[in-house]
CSV table of C-alpha atoms and ligand atoms in Angstrom, one decimal:
chain,number,residue,atom,x,y,z
O,1,MET,CA,22.4,-16.6,-39.9
O,2,PHE,CA,19.7,-14.5,-38.2
O,3,ARG,CA,16.2,-15.7,-38.2
O,4,ASN,CA,13.9,-13.8,-40.4
O,5,PHE,CA,11.1,-13.9,-37.9
O,6,LYS,CA,7.4,-14.2,-39.0
O,7,THR,CA,4.9,-12.5,-36.8
O,8,VAL,CA,1.1,-12.5,-36.5
O,9,ASP,CA,-0.2,-10.2,-39.3
O,10,ARG,CA,-3.0,-8.5,-37.4
O,11,ILE,CA,-3.7,-8.0,-33.7
O,12,VAL,CA,-6.8,-6.5,-32.1
O,13,PHE,CA,-6.6,-5.9,-28.3
O,14,GLY,CA,-9.1,-4.6,-25.8
O,15,ARG,CA,-12.0,-5.4,-23.5
O,16,GLY,CA,-14.9,-6.5,-25.7
O,17,CYS,CA,-12.9,-6.7,-28.9
O,18,PHE,CA,-14.2,-10.2,-29.5
O,19,ASN,CA,-17.4,-8.4,-30.7
O,20,GLN,CA,-15.4,-7.3,-33.8
O,21,LEU,CA,-14.7,-10.8,-34.9
O,22,ASP,CA,-17.6,-11.0,-37.4
O,23,ASP,CA,-16.4,-7.7,-39.0
O,24,ILE,CA,-12.8,-9.0,-39.2
O,25,LEU,CA,-14.0,-12.2,-40.9
O,26,ALA,CA,-16.2,-10.4,-43.3
O,27,ALA,CA,-13.2,-9.7,-45.6
O,28,ARG,CA,-12.6,-13.5,-45.7
O,29,ARG,CA,-16.1,-14.4,-46.8
O,30,ALA,CA,-15.4,-13.1,-50.3
O,31,SER,CA,-17.8,-15.4,-52.1
O,32,ALA,CA,-21.3,-16.1,-50.9
O,33,GLY,CA,-21.5,-19.5,-49.3
O,34,SER,CA,-17.9,-19.7,-48.2
O,35,SER,CA,-17.4,-21.3,-44.8
O,36,ILE,CA,-15.5,-20.6,-41.6
O,37,VAL,CA,-14.7,-23.2,-39.1
O,38,PHE,CA,-14.8,-22.2,-35.4
O,39,VAL,CA,-12.7,-24.6,-33.3
O,40,VAL,CA,-14.0,-24.0,-29.8
O,41,ASP,CA,-13.0,-25.5,-26.4
O,42,ASP,CA,-16.0,-27.6,-25.3
O,43,VAL,CA,-15.8,-26.1,-21.8
O,44,PHE,CA,-17.9,-23.3,-23.4
O,45,LYS,CA,-20.7,-25.6,-24.5
O,46,GLY,CA,-23.9,-24.0,-23.1
O,47,LYS,CA,-22.0,-21.0,-21.8
O,48,PRO,CA,-22.7,-17.4,-22.9
O,49,LEU,CA,-19.6,-17.4,-25.2
O,50,GLU,CA,-21.3,-20.1,-27.4
O,51,GLN,CA,-24.0,-17.6,-28.3
O,52,ARG,CA,-21.4,-14.9,-29.2
O,53,VAL,CA,-19.5,-17.0,-31.8
O,54,PRO,CA,-20.4,-15.2,-35.0
O,55,LEU,CA,-21.6,-18.2,-36.9
O,56,HIS,CA,-23.1,-17.9,-40.3
O,57,ARG,CA,-25.4,-20.4,-41.9
O,58,GLN,CA,-22.7,-22.3,-43.8
O,59,ASP,CA,-20.1,-22.2,-41.0
O,60,LEU,CA,-19.0,-25.1,-38.9
O,61,LEU,CA,-18.8,-25.0,-35.1
O,62,LEU,CA,-16.3,-27.7,-34.2
O,63,TRP,CA,-16.3,-28.5,-30.4
O,64,VAL,CA,-12.9,-29.8,-29.3
O,65,ASN,CA,-12.0,-31.5,-26.0
O,66,VAL,CA,-8.7,-30.7,-24.4
O,67,ASP,CA,-8.8,-32.9,-21.3
O,68,HIS,CA,-5.7,-34.3,-22.9
O,69,GLU,CA,-3.2,-32.2,-24.6
O,70,PRO,CA,-3.5,-32.3,-28.4
O,71,LYS,CA,-2.4,-35.5,-30.1
O,72,THR,CA,-1.6,-36.0,-33.8
O,73,THR,CA,-4.3,-38.6,-34.1
O,74,TYR,CA,-6.9,-36.1,-32.8
O,75,VAL,CA,-5.7,-33.5,-35.3
O,76,ASP,CA,-6.0,-36.0,-38.1
O,77,GLN,CA,-9.5,-37.0,-37.0
O,78,LEU,CA,-10.7,-33.3,-36.7
O,79,THR,CA,-9.2,-32.4,-40.1
O,80,ALA,CA,-11.0,-35.3,-41.7
O,81,GLN,CA,-14.2,-34.1,-40.0
O,82,VAL,CA,-13.8,-30.6,-41.4
O,83,ARG,CA,-13.0,-32.0,-44.9
O,84,SER,CA,-16.2,-34.1,-45.0
O,85,ALA,CA,-18.3,-31.1,-43.6
O,86,MET,CA,-16.9,-29.0,-46.4
O,87,LEU,CA,-17.7,-31.7,-49.0
O,88,GLU,CA,-21.3,-31.7,-47.8
O,89,ARG,CA,-21.4,-27.9,-48.4
O,90,GLY,CA,-20.0,-28.5,-51.9
O,91,GLN,CA,-16.7,-26.8,-51.0
O,92,THR,CA,-13.1,-28.1,-50.8
O,93,LEU,CA,-11.7,-25.8,-48.1
O,94,PRO,CA,-13.1,-23.4,-45.5
O,95,VAL,CA,-11.9,-19.8,-45.9
O,96,GLY,CA,-10.8,-19.6,-42.2
O,97,VAL,CA,-10.2,-21.6,-39.1
O,98,ILE,CA,-10.7,-19.8,-35.8
O,99,GLY,CA,-9.4,-21.2,-32.5
O,100,ILE,CA,-11.3,-20.1,-29.4
O,101,GLY,CA,-9.8,-21.5,-26.2
O,102,GLY,CA,-6.5,-21.9,-24.3
O,103,GLY,CA,-3.2,-23.1,-25.7
O,104,SER,CA,-4.5,-26.5,-26.5
O,105,THR,CA,-7.4,-25.2,-28.6
O,106,MET,CA,-5.3,-22.6,-30.3
O,107,ASP,CA,-2.8,-25.3,-31.2
O,108,LEU,CA,-5.5,-27.6,-32.5
O,109,SER,CA,-6.8,-24.8,-34.8
O,110,LYS,CA,-3.3,-24.1,-36.1
O,111,ALA,CA,-2.7,-27.8,-36.8
O,112,ILE,CA,-6.1,-28.2,-38.6
O,113,SER,CA,-5.5,-25.2,-40.7
O,114,LEU,CA,-2.1,-26.6,-41.8
O,115,MET,CA,-3.4,-30.2,-42.3
O,116,LEU,CA,-6.3,-29.0,-44.5
O,117,THR,CA,-3.7,-28.0,-47.2
O,118,ASN,CA,-0.8,-30.4,-46.5
O,119,PRO,CA,-1.1,-34.2,-47.3
O,120,GLY,CA,-0.6,-37.1,-44.9
O,121,SER,CA,-0.7,-37.1,-41.1
O,122,SER,CA,0.2,-34.3,-38.8
O,123,ALA,CA,2.7,-36.6,-37.2
O,124,ASP,CA,4.7,-36.4,-40.5
O,125,TYR,CA,5.3,-32.7,-39.8
O,126,GLN,CA,6.5,-32.7,-36.2
O,127,GLY,CA,9.8,-30.9,-36.4
O,128,TRP,CA,11.2,-27.8,-38.0
O,129,ASP,CA,10.1,-26.3,-41.3
O,130,LEU,CA,8.6,-29.5,-42.8
O,131,ILE,CA,5.4,-27.8,-43.9
O,132,LYS,CA,5.6,-26.7,-47.5
O,133,ILE,CA,2.1,-25.5,-48.4
O,134,PRO,CA,0.6,-22.4,-46.7
O,135,ALA,CA,-2.3,-23.1,-44.3
O,136,VAL,CA,-5.8,-21.9,-44.5
O,137,TYR,CA,-6.2,-18.4,-42.9
O,138,HIS,CA,-6.3,-18.9,-39.2
O,139,ALA,CA,-7.0,-16.7,-36.2
O,140,ALA,CA,-6.6,-17.0,-32.4
O,141,VAL,CA,-9.0,-16.1,-29.7
O,142,PRO,CA,-7.3,-16.9,-26.4
O,143,THR,CA,-9.5,-17.7,-23.3
O,144,LEU,CA,-6.5,-18.4,-21.1
O,145,SER,CA,-3.2,-16.5,-21.2
O,146,GLY,CA,0.4,-17.6,-20.7
O,147,THR,CA,1.4,-20.1,-23.3
O,148,GLY,CA,2.1,-17.5,-26.0
O,149,ALA,CA,0.5,-19.9,-28.5
O,150,GLU,CA,-1.3,-16.9,-29.9
O,151,VAL,CA,2.0,-15.6,-31.2
O,152,SER,CA,4.3,-18.6,-31.7
O,153,ARG,CA,5.4,-20.4,-34.9
O,154,THR,CA,4.6,-23.8,-33.4
O,155,THR,CA,1.7,-26.1,-32.6
O,156,VAL,CA,2.7,-28.5,-29.9
O,157,LEU,CA,1.5,-32.1,-30.6
O,158,THR,CA,2.0,-35.4,-29.0
O,159,GLY,CA,2.6,-38.0,-31.7
O,160,PRO,CA,3.3,-41.7,-31.6
O,161,GLN,CA,7.0,-41.2,-31.0
O,162,LYS,CA,7.4,-37.8,-29.5
O,163,LYS,CA,5.9,-34.6,-28.2
O,164,LEU,CA,7.1,-32.0,-30.6
O,165,GLY,CA,5.7,-29.0,-32.4
O,166,ILE,CA,5.0,-28.4,-36.0
O,167,ASN,CA,7.4,-25.4,-36.3
O,168,SER,CA,7.0,-23.4,-39.4
O,169,ASP,CA,6.3,-19.9,-40.7
O,170,PHE,CA,2.9,-21.2,-42.0
O,171,THR,CA,1.9,-22.1,-38.4
O,172,VAL,CA,1.8,-18.5,-37.3
O,173,PHE,CA,-1.7,-17.1,-36.9
O,174,ASP,CA,-2.9,-14.5,-39.4
O,175,GLN,CA,-4.9,-12.7,-36.8
O,176,ALA,CA,-5.0,-12.6,-33.0
O,177,VAL,CA,-8.1,-11.3,-31.1
O,178,LEU,CA,-6.9,-10.4,-27.6
O,179,ASP,CA,-9.9,-9.7,-25.4
O,180,PRO,CA,-9.0,-9.7,-21.7
O,181,GLU,CA,-12.7,-10.2,-20.8
O,182,LEU,CA,-12.5,-13.8,-22.2
O,183,ILE,CA,-9.9,-14.9,-19.7
O,184,ALA,CA,-11.8,-13.5,-16.7
O,185,GLY,CA,-13.8,-16.7,-16.0
O,186,ALA,CA,-10.9,-19.2,-16.0
O,187,PRO,CA,-10.6,-21.3,-12.9
O,188,ARG,CA,-8.1,-19.8,-10.4
O,189,GLN,CA,-5.6,-22.7,-10.4
O,190,GLN,CA,-5.7,-23.1,-14.2
O,191,ARG,CA,-5.1,-19.3,-14.6
O,192,PHE,CA,-2.1,-19.6,-12.3
O,193,TYR,CA,-0.5,-22.6,-14.0
O,194,THR,CA,-0.9,-21.2,-17.5
O,195,GLY,CA,0.3,-17.9,-16.2
O,196,MET,CA,3.4,-19.6,-14.8
O,197,ASP,CA,4.1,-21.0,-18.2
O,198,CYS,CA,4.6,-17.4,-19.3
O,199,TYR,CA,6.7,-16.5,-16.2
O,200,ILE,CA,9.0,-19.5,-16.9
O,201,HIS,CA,9.3,-18.5,-20.5
O,202,CYS,CA,10.6,-15.2,-19.3
O,203,ILE,CA,13.1,-16.6,-16.8
O,204,GLU,CA,14.4,-19.2,-19.2
O,205,SER,CA,14.7,-16.7,-22.0
O,206,LEU,CA,16.3,-14.0,-19.8
O,207,THR,CA,18.9,-16.3,-18.3
O,208,GLY,CA,19.7,-18.2,-21.5
O,209,THR,CA,22.8,-18.1,-23.6
O,210,PHE,CA,20.7,-17.3,-26.7
O,211,LEU,CA,19.6,-14.0,-25.1
O,212,ASN,CA,19.8,-10.8,-27.3
O,213,ALA,CA,18.3,-7.3,-27.1
O,214,PHE,CA,15.2,-8.3,-29.0
O,215,SER,CA,14.3,-11.2,-26.6
O,216,LYS,CA,15.4,-9.2,-23.6
O,217,ALA,CA,13.2,-6.2,-24.4
O,218,TYR,CA,10.1,-8.4,-24.6
O,219,GLY,CA,11.1,-10.8,-21.8
O,220,GLU,CA,11.8,-8.0,-19.3
O,221,LYS,CA,8.4,-6.4,-19.9
O,222,SER,CA,6.6,-9.7,-19.8
O,223,LEU,CA,8.4,-10.6,-16.5
O,224,SER,CA,7.4,-7.4,-14.8
O,225,LEU,CA,3.8,-7.8,-15.9
O,226,CYS,CA,3.8,-11.3,-14.5
O,227,GLN,CA,5.2,-9.9,-11.2
O,228,GLU,CA,2.4,-7.3,-11.1
O,229,VAL,CA,-0.3,-10.0,-11.9
O,230,PHE,CA,0.8,-12.7,-9.5
O,231,LEU,CA,2.3,-10.7,-6.6
O,232,GLU,CA,0.0,-7.6,-6.6
O,233,ASP,CA,-3.3,-8.7,-8.2
O,234,GLY,CA,-4.3,-5.3,-9.5
O,235,ALA,CA,-7.7,-4.4,-11.1
O,236,ASP,CA,-6.5,-4.7,-14.6
O,237,SER,CA,-4.7,-8.1,-14.1
O,238,ASP,CA,-6.4,-9.7,-17.0
O,239,ASP,CA,-5.2,-7.1,-19.5
O,240,LYS,CA,-1.7,-7.3,-18.1
O,241,LEU,CA,-1.6,-11.1,-18.2
O,242,MET,CA,-2.8,-11.2,-21.8
O,243,MET,CA,0.0,-8.8,-22.8
O,244,ALA,CA,2.5,-10.7,-20.7
O,245,SER,CA,1.7,-13.9,-22.6
O,246,PHE,CA,2.1,-12.2,-25.9
O,247,PHE,CA,5.4,-10.6,-25.0
O,248,GLY,CA,6.7,-13.8,-23.4
O,249,GLY,CA,5.9,-15.6,-26.6
O,250,MET,CA,7.8,-12.8,-28.6
O,251,SER,CA,10.7,-13.2,-26.2
O,252,ILE,CA,11.2,-16.9,-26.7
O,253,ALA,CA,10.5,-16.7,-30.4
O,254,TYR,CA,13.9,-15.0,-30.8
O,255,SER,CA,15.7,-17.0,-28.1
O,256,GLN,CA,14.7,-20.3,-26.5
O,257,VAL,CA,13.3,-21.9,-23.4
O,258,GLY,CA,15.4,-24.0,-21.1
O,259,VAL,CA,15.8,-26.7,-18.4
O,260,CYS,CA,12.2,-26.5,-17.1
O,261,HIS,CA,10.6,-26.9,-20.5
O,262,ALA,CA,12.9,-29.8,-21.5
O,263,LEU,CA,12.1,-31.7,-18.3
O,264,SER,CA,8.4,-30.8,-18.5
O,265,TYR,CA,8.1,-32.3,-22.0
O,266,GLY,CA,9.3,-35.6,-20.6
O,267,LEU,CA,6.8,-35.5,-17.7
O,268,SER,CA,4.0,-34.6,-20.0
O,269,PHE,CA,4.8,-37.3,-22.6
O,270,VAL,CA,5.0,-40.1,-20.1
O,271,LEU,CA,2.7,-39.0,-17.3
O,272,GLY,CA,0.3,-36.8,-19.3
O,273,ALA,CA,1.0,-33.8,-17.1
O,274,HIS,CA,-0.4,-30.6,-18.7
O,275,HIS,CA,2.1,-28.0,-19.8
O,276,GLY,CA,1.4,-25.3,-17.3
O,277,ILE,CA,1.1,-27.6,-14.2
O,278,GLY,CA,4.0,-29.7,-15.5
O,279,ASN,CA,6.2,-26.7,-15.8
O,280,SER,CA,5.3,-25.5,-12.3
O,281,ILE,CA,6.0,-28.9,-10.8
O,282,VAL,CA,9.4,-29.1,-12.5
O,283,PHE,CA,10.4,-25.4,-11.9
O,284,ASP,CA,10.1,-25.8,-8.1
O,285,TYR,CA,13.1,-28.2,-8.3
O,286,LEU,CA,15.4,-26.0,-10.4
O,287,GLU,CA,16.8,-23.7,-7.8
O,288,GLU,CA,20.4,-24.6,-8.9
O,289,PHE,CA,19.7,-23.3,-12.4
O,290,TYR,CA,17.3,-20.4,-11.7
O,291,PRO,CA,17.8,-19.3,-8.1
O,292,GLN,CA,16.1,-15.9,-8.3
O,293,GLY,CA,13.3,-17.1,-10.5
O,294,VAL,CA,12.5,-20.1,-8.3
O,295,ALA,CA,12.5,-17.9,-5.1
O,296,GLU,CA,10.1,-15.5,-6.7
O,297,PHE,CA,7.9,-18.4,-8.0
O,298,ARG,CA,7.6,-19.6,-4.5
O,299,GLN,CA,6.4,-16.2,-3.3
O,300,MET,CA,3.8,-16.4,-6.1
O,301,LEU,CA,2.7,-19.8,-4.9
O,302,VAL,CA,2.1,-18.4,-1.4
O,303,LYS,CA,0.4,-15.2,-2.6
O,304,GLN,CA,-1.9,-17.2,-5.0
O,305,GLN,CA,-2.5,-20.0,-2.4
O,306,ILE,CA,-1.4,-22.8,-4.7
O,307,ASP,CA,-0.5,-26.3,-3.4
O,308,LEU,CA,1.8,-27.9,-6.0
O,309,PRO,CA,1.2,-31.7,-6.6
O,310,ARG,CA,4.1,-33.8,-5.3
O,311,GLY,CA,5.4,-37.3,-5.7
O,312,LEU,CA,4.5,-37.6,-9.3
O,313,THR,CA,7.4,-39.9,-10.3
O,314,ALA,CA,7.2,-42.0,-7.1
O,315,GLY,CA,5.7,-45.2,-8.6
O,316,ILE,CA,6.9,-45.0,-12.2
O,317,SER,CA,8.6,-47.9,-13.9
O,318,GLU,CA,12.2,-48.0,-15.2
O,319,ALA,CA,10.9,-48.0,-18.8
O,320,GLN,CA,8.9,-44.8,-18.0
O,321,MET,CA,11.8,-43.1,-16.5
O,322,GLU,CA,14.0,-44.0,-19.5
O,323,LYS,CA,11.4,-42.6,-21.9
O,324,MET,CA,11.1,-39.4,-19.9
O,325,VAL,CA,14.9,-38.9,-20.1
O,326,GLU,CA,14.8,-39.7,-23.8
O,327,VAL,CA,12.1,-37.2,-24.5
O,328,ALA,CA,13.9,-34.5,-22.5
O,329,LEU,CA,17.2,-35.1,-24.2
O,330,VAL,CA,15.8,-34.7,-27.7
O,331,LEU,CA,15.3,-31.0,-27.0
O,332,GLU,CA,18.8,-30.0,-27.7
O,333,PRO,CA,18.4,-26.3,-28.4
O,334,LEU,CA,16.7,-25.9,-25.0
O,335,TRP,CA,19.7,-27.5,-23.2
O,336,GLU,CA,22.1,-25.5,-25.3
O,337,ASN,CA,20.3,-22.3,-24.4
O,338,ALA,CA,20.3,-23.1,-20.7
O,339,LEU,CA,23.7,-24.5,-20.3
O,340,GLY,CA,25.8,-23.5,-23.3
O,341,LYS,CA,27.4,-25.4,-26.2
O,342,GLN,CA,29.0,-27.9,-23.9
O,343,TRP,CA,25.7,-28.8,-22.2
O,344,ARG,CA,26.2,-32.6,-22.7
O,345,GLN,CA,29.0,-32.5,-20.2
O,346,LYS,CA,26.8,-30.8,-17.7
O,347,MET,CA,23.5,-32.6,-18.2
O,348,THR,CA,24.1,-36.3,-18.2
O,349,ARG,CA,21.3,-38.9,-18.3
O,350,GLU,CA,22.0,-39.7,-14.6
O,351,ARG,CA,21.6,-36.0,-13.7
O,352,ILE,CA,18.2,-35.8,-15.5
O,353,ARG,CA,17.1,-39.0,-13.7
O,354,GLU,CA,18.1,-37.5,-10.4
O,355,LEU,CA,16.0,-34.4,-11.1
O,356,TYR,CA,13.0,-36.5,-12.2
O,357,ARG,CA,13.3,-38.7,-9.1
O,358,ARG,CA,12.8,-35.7,-6.8
O,359,MET,CA,9.5,-34.7,-8.5
B,1,NAD,P1,-5.5,-25.6,-22.1
B,1,NAD,O1,-5.8,-25.0,-23.4
B,1,NAD,O2,-4.9,-27.0,-22.1
B,1,NAD,O3,-6.7,-25.6,-21.2
B,1,NAD,C1,-6.6,-26.0,-19.8
B,1,NAD,C2,-8.0,-26.2,-19.2
B,1,NAD,O4,-8.7,-24.9,-19.1
B,1,NAD,C3,-8.9,-27.0,-20.1
B,1,NAD,O5,-9.7,-27.8,-19.3
B,1,NAD,C4,-9.8,-26.0,-20.8
B,1,NAD,O6,-11.0,-26.5,-21.2
B,1,NAD,C5,-10.0,-24.9,-19.7
B,1,NAD,N1,-10.2,-23.6,-20.1
B,1,NAD,C6,-9.6,-22.8,-21.1
B,1,NAD,N2,-10.1,-21.6,-21.1
B,1,NAD,C7,-11.0,-21.5,-20.1
B,1,NAD,C8,-11.8,-20.4,-19.6
B,1,NAD,N3,-11.8,-19.2,-20.0
B,1,NAD,N4,-12.7,-20.7,-18.6
B,1,NAD,C9,-12.7,-22.0,-18.0
B,1,NAD,N5,-12.0,-23.0,-18.5
B,1,NAD,C10,-11.1,-22.7,-19.5
B,1,NAD,O7,-4.5,-24.7,-21.3
B,1,NAD,P2,-3.2,-23.8,-21.6
B,1,NAD,O8,-2.4,-23.8,-20.4
B,1,NAD,O9,-3.7,-22.5,-22.2
B,1,NAD,O10,-2.5,-24.5,-22.8
B,1,NAD,C11,-1.7,-25.6,-22.6
B,1,NAD,C12,-1.4,-26.2,-24.0
B,1,NAD,O11,-0.7,-25.2,-24.8
B,1,NAD,C13,-0.6,-27.5,-24.0
B,1,NAD,O12,-1.2,-28.4,-24.9
B,1,NAD,C14,0.8,-27.0,-24.5
B,1,NAD,O13,1.5,-28.0,-25.2
B,1,NAD,C15,0.4,-25.9,-25.4
B,1,NAD,N6,1.4,-24.9,-25.6
B,1,NAD,C16,1.6,-24.4,-26.8
B,1,NAD,C17,2.6,-23.4,-27.1
B,1,NAD,C18,2.7,-22.9,-28.5
B,1,NAD,O14,3.6,-22.0,-28.7
B,1,NAD,N7,2.0,-23.3,-29.4
B,1,NAD,C19,3.3,-22.9,-26.0
B,1,NAD,C20,3.1,-23.4,-24.8
B,1,NAD,C21,2.2,-24.4,-24.6
B,2,ZN,ZN1,5.8,-23.1,-22.2
């Protein structure tokens, strides 16, 4: 069976296009008094972007904190907060949820828009196609580029048992607002780590067994944009990085990621390493799987003057190691993409431990 792939309905791209957001949302505000919820990374509190959010009187500005990657408990709490704010306004649901921030904030906005219409806890929906009721209209405004969250059909959440996305067609954004000016102010290291998430998406997609012409077309273009951004640093790097992220997301949407992402999920679940930095730490030890990609990644580290953290797993307990292995092994499609159908014979628990021990 071929996947009948759901994409973002509308995309606006260009420097300054964020200024069009109010016009774009006007069509949503059909009835007077309807509300829109802006889910905004609190890093922008007091910054010029705050003043540019097109808030109307009845709207809700929901600041979110992403010092930790999104948890299901946080999503449930934010959803309850939106519900009670809507009740105060005499409404049941907002007409839109707009995520303004990096991958974490975009994921929170996706999850809130889903949980406003679906009963229970967001933890109940971690998995594939468990969501049955369409979400509230939701739009992405990335302020960091690389994760591809603006285009993907998942929202990655850490739950009580696992780190796993809510994967569904209803998760996909209705609108993406891709304004390269918004990523210009990101801290240098964060920009690099999030950008490497995209680079690694491309390498894992392009070398995987699930590769096909669709994924290859997007993956190759995204890869060459990453190379221009991180090895050449041209004037229009922000524009290129934004499109690289989008295309990288499109590439893995129709293939899969691989060894690096599987191991990075374990690292993140147990040690709290953020996705971009976790991927970068792991990728540096994967020469045997991705020789060309790792060599080029190291050139990028030098060019961008990045010192990777080392010795992360040095003092961890046996129980922590066991949990990391477990979390990584759950991600079967990733292993199959990287190593083929017989991946279990190639990637034993002991081999995973050995890789983790080196980090
Ligand atoms: P992030 O959203 O976690 O943000 C990282 C840091 O950068 C935060 O401190 C944030 O406040 C700050 N920040 C964001 N934009 C900024 C800006 N313009 N200026 C200054 N600071 C800014 O980072 P990320 O790497 O974009 O996202 C990682 C998250 O995305 C993880 O939670 C990961 O699980 C998720 N993810 C999701 C998908 C998906 O398809 N849904 C794919 C990959 C990763
Ligand atoms: Zn990723």
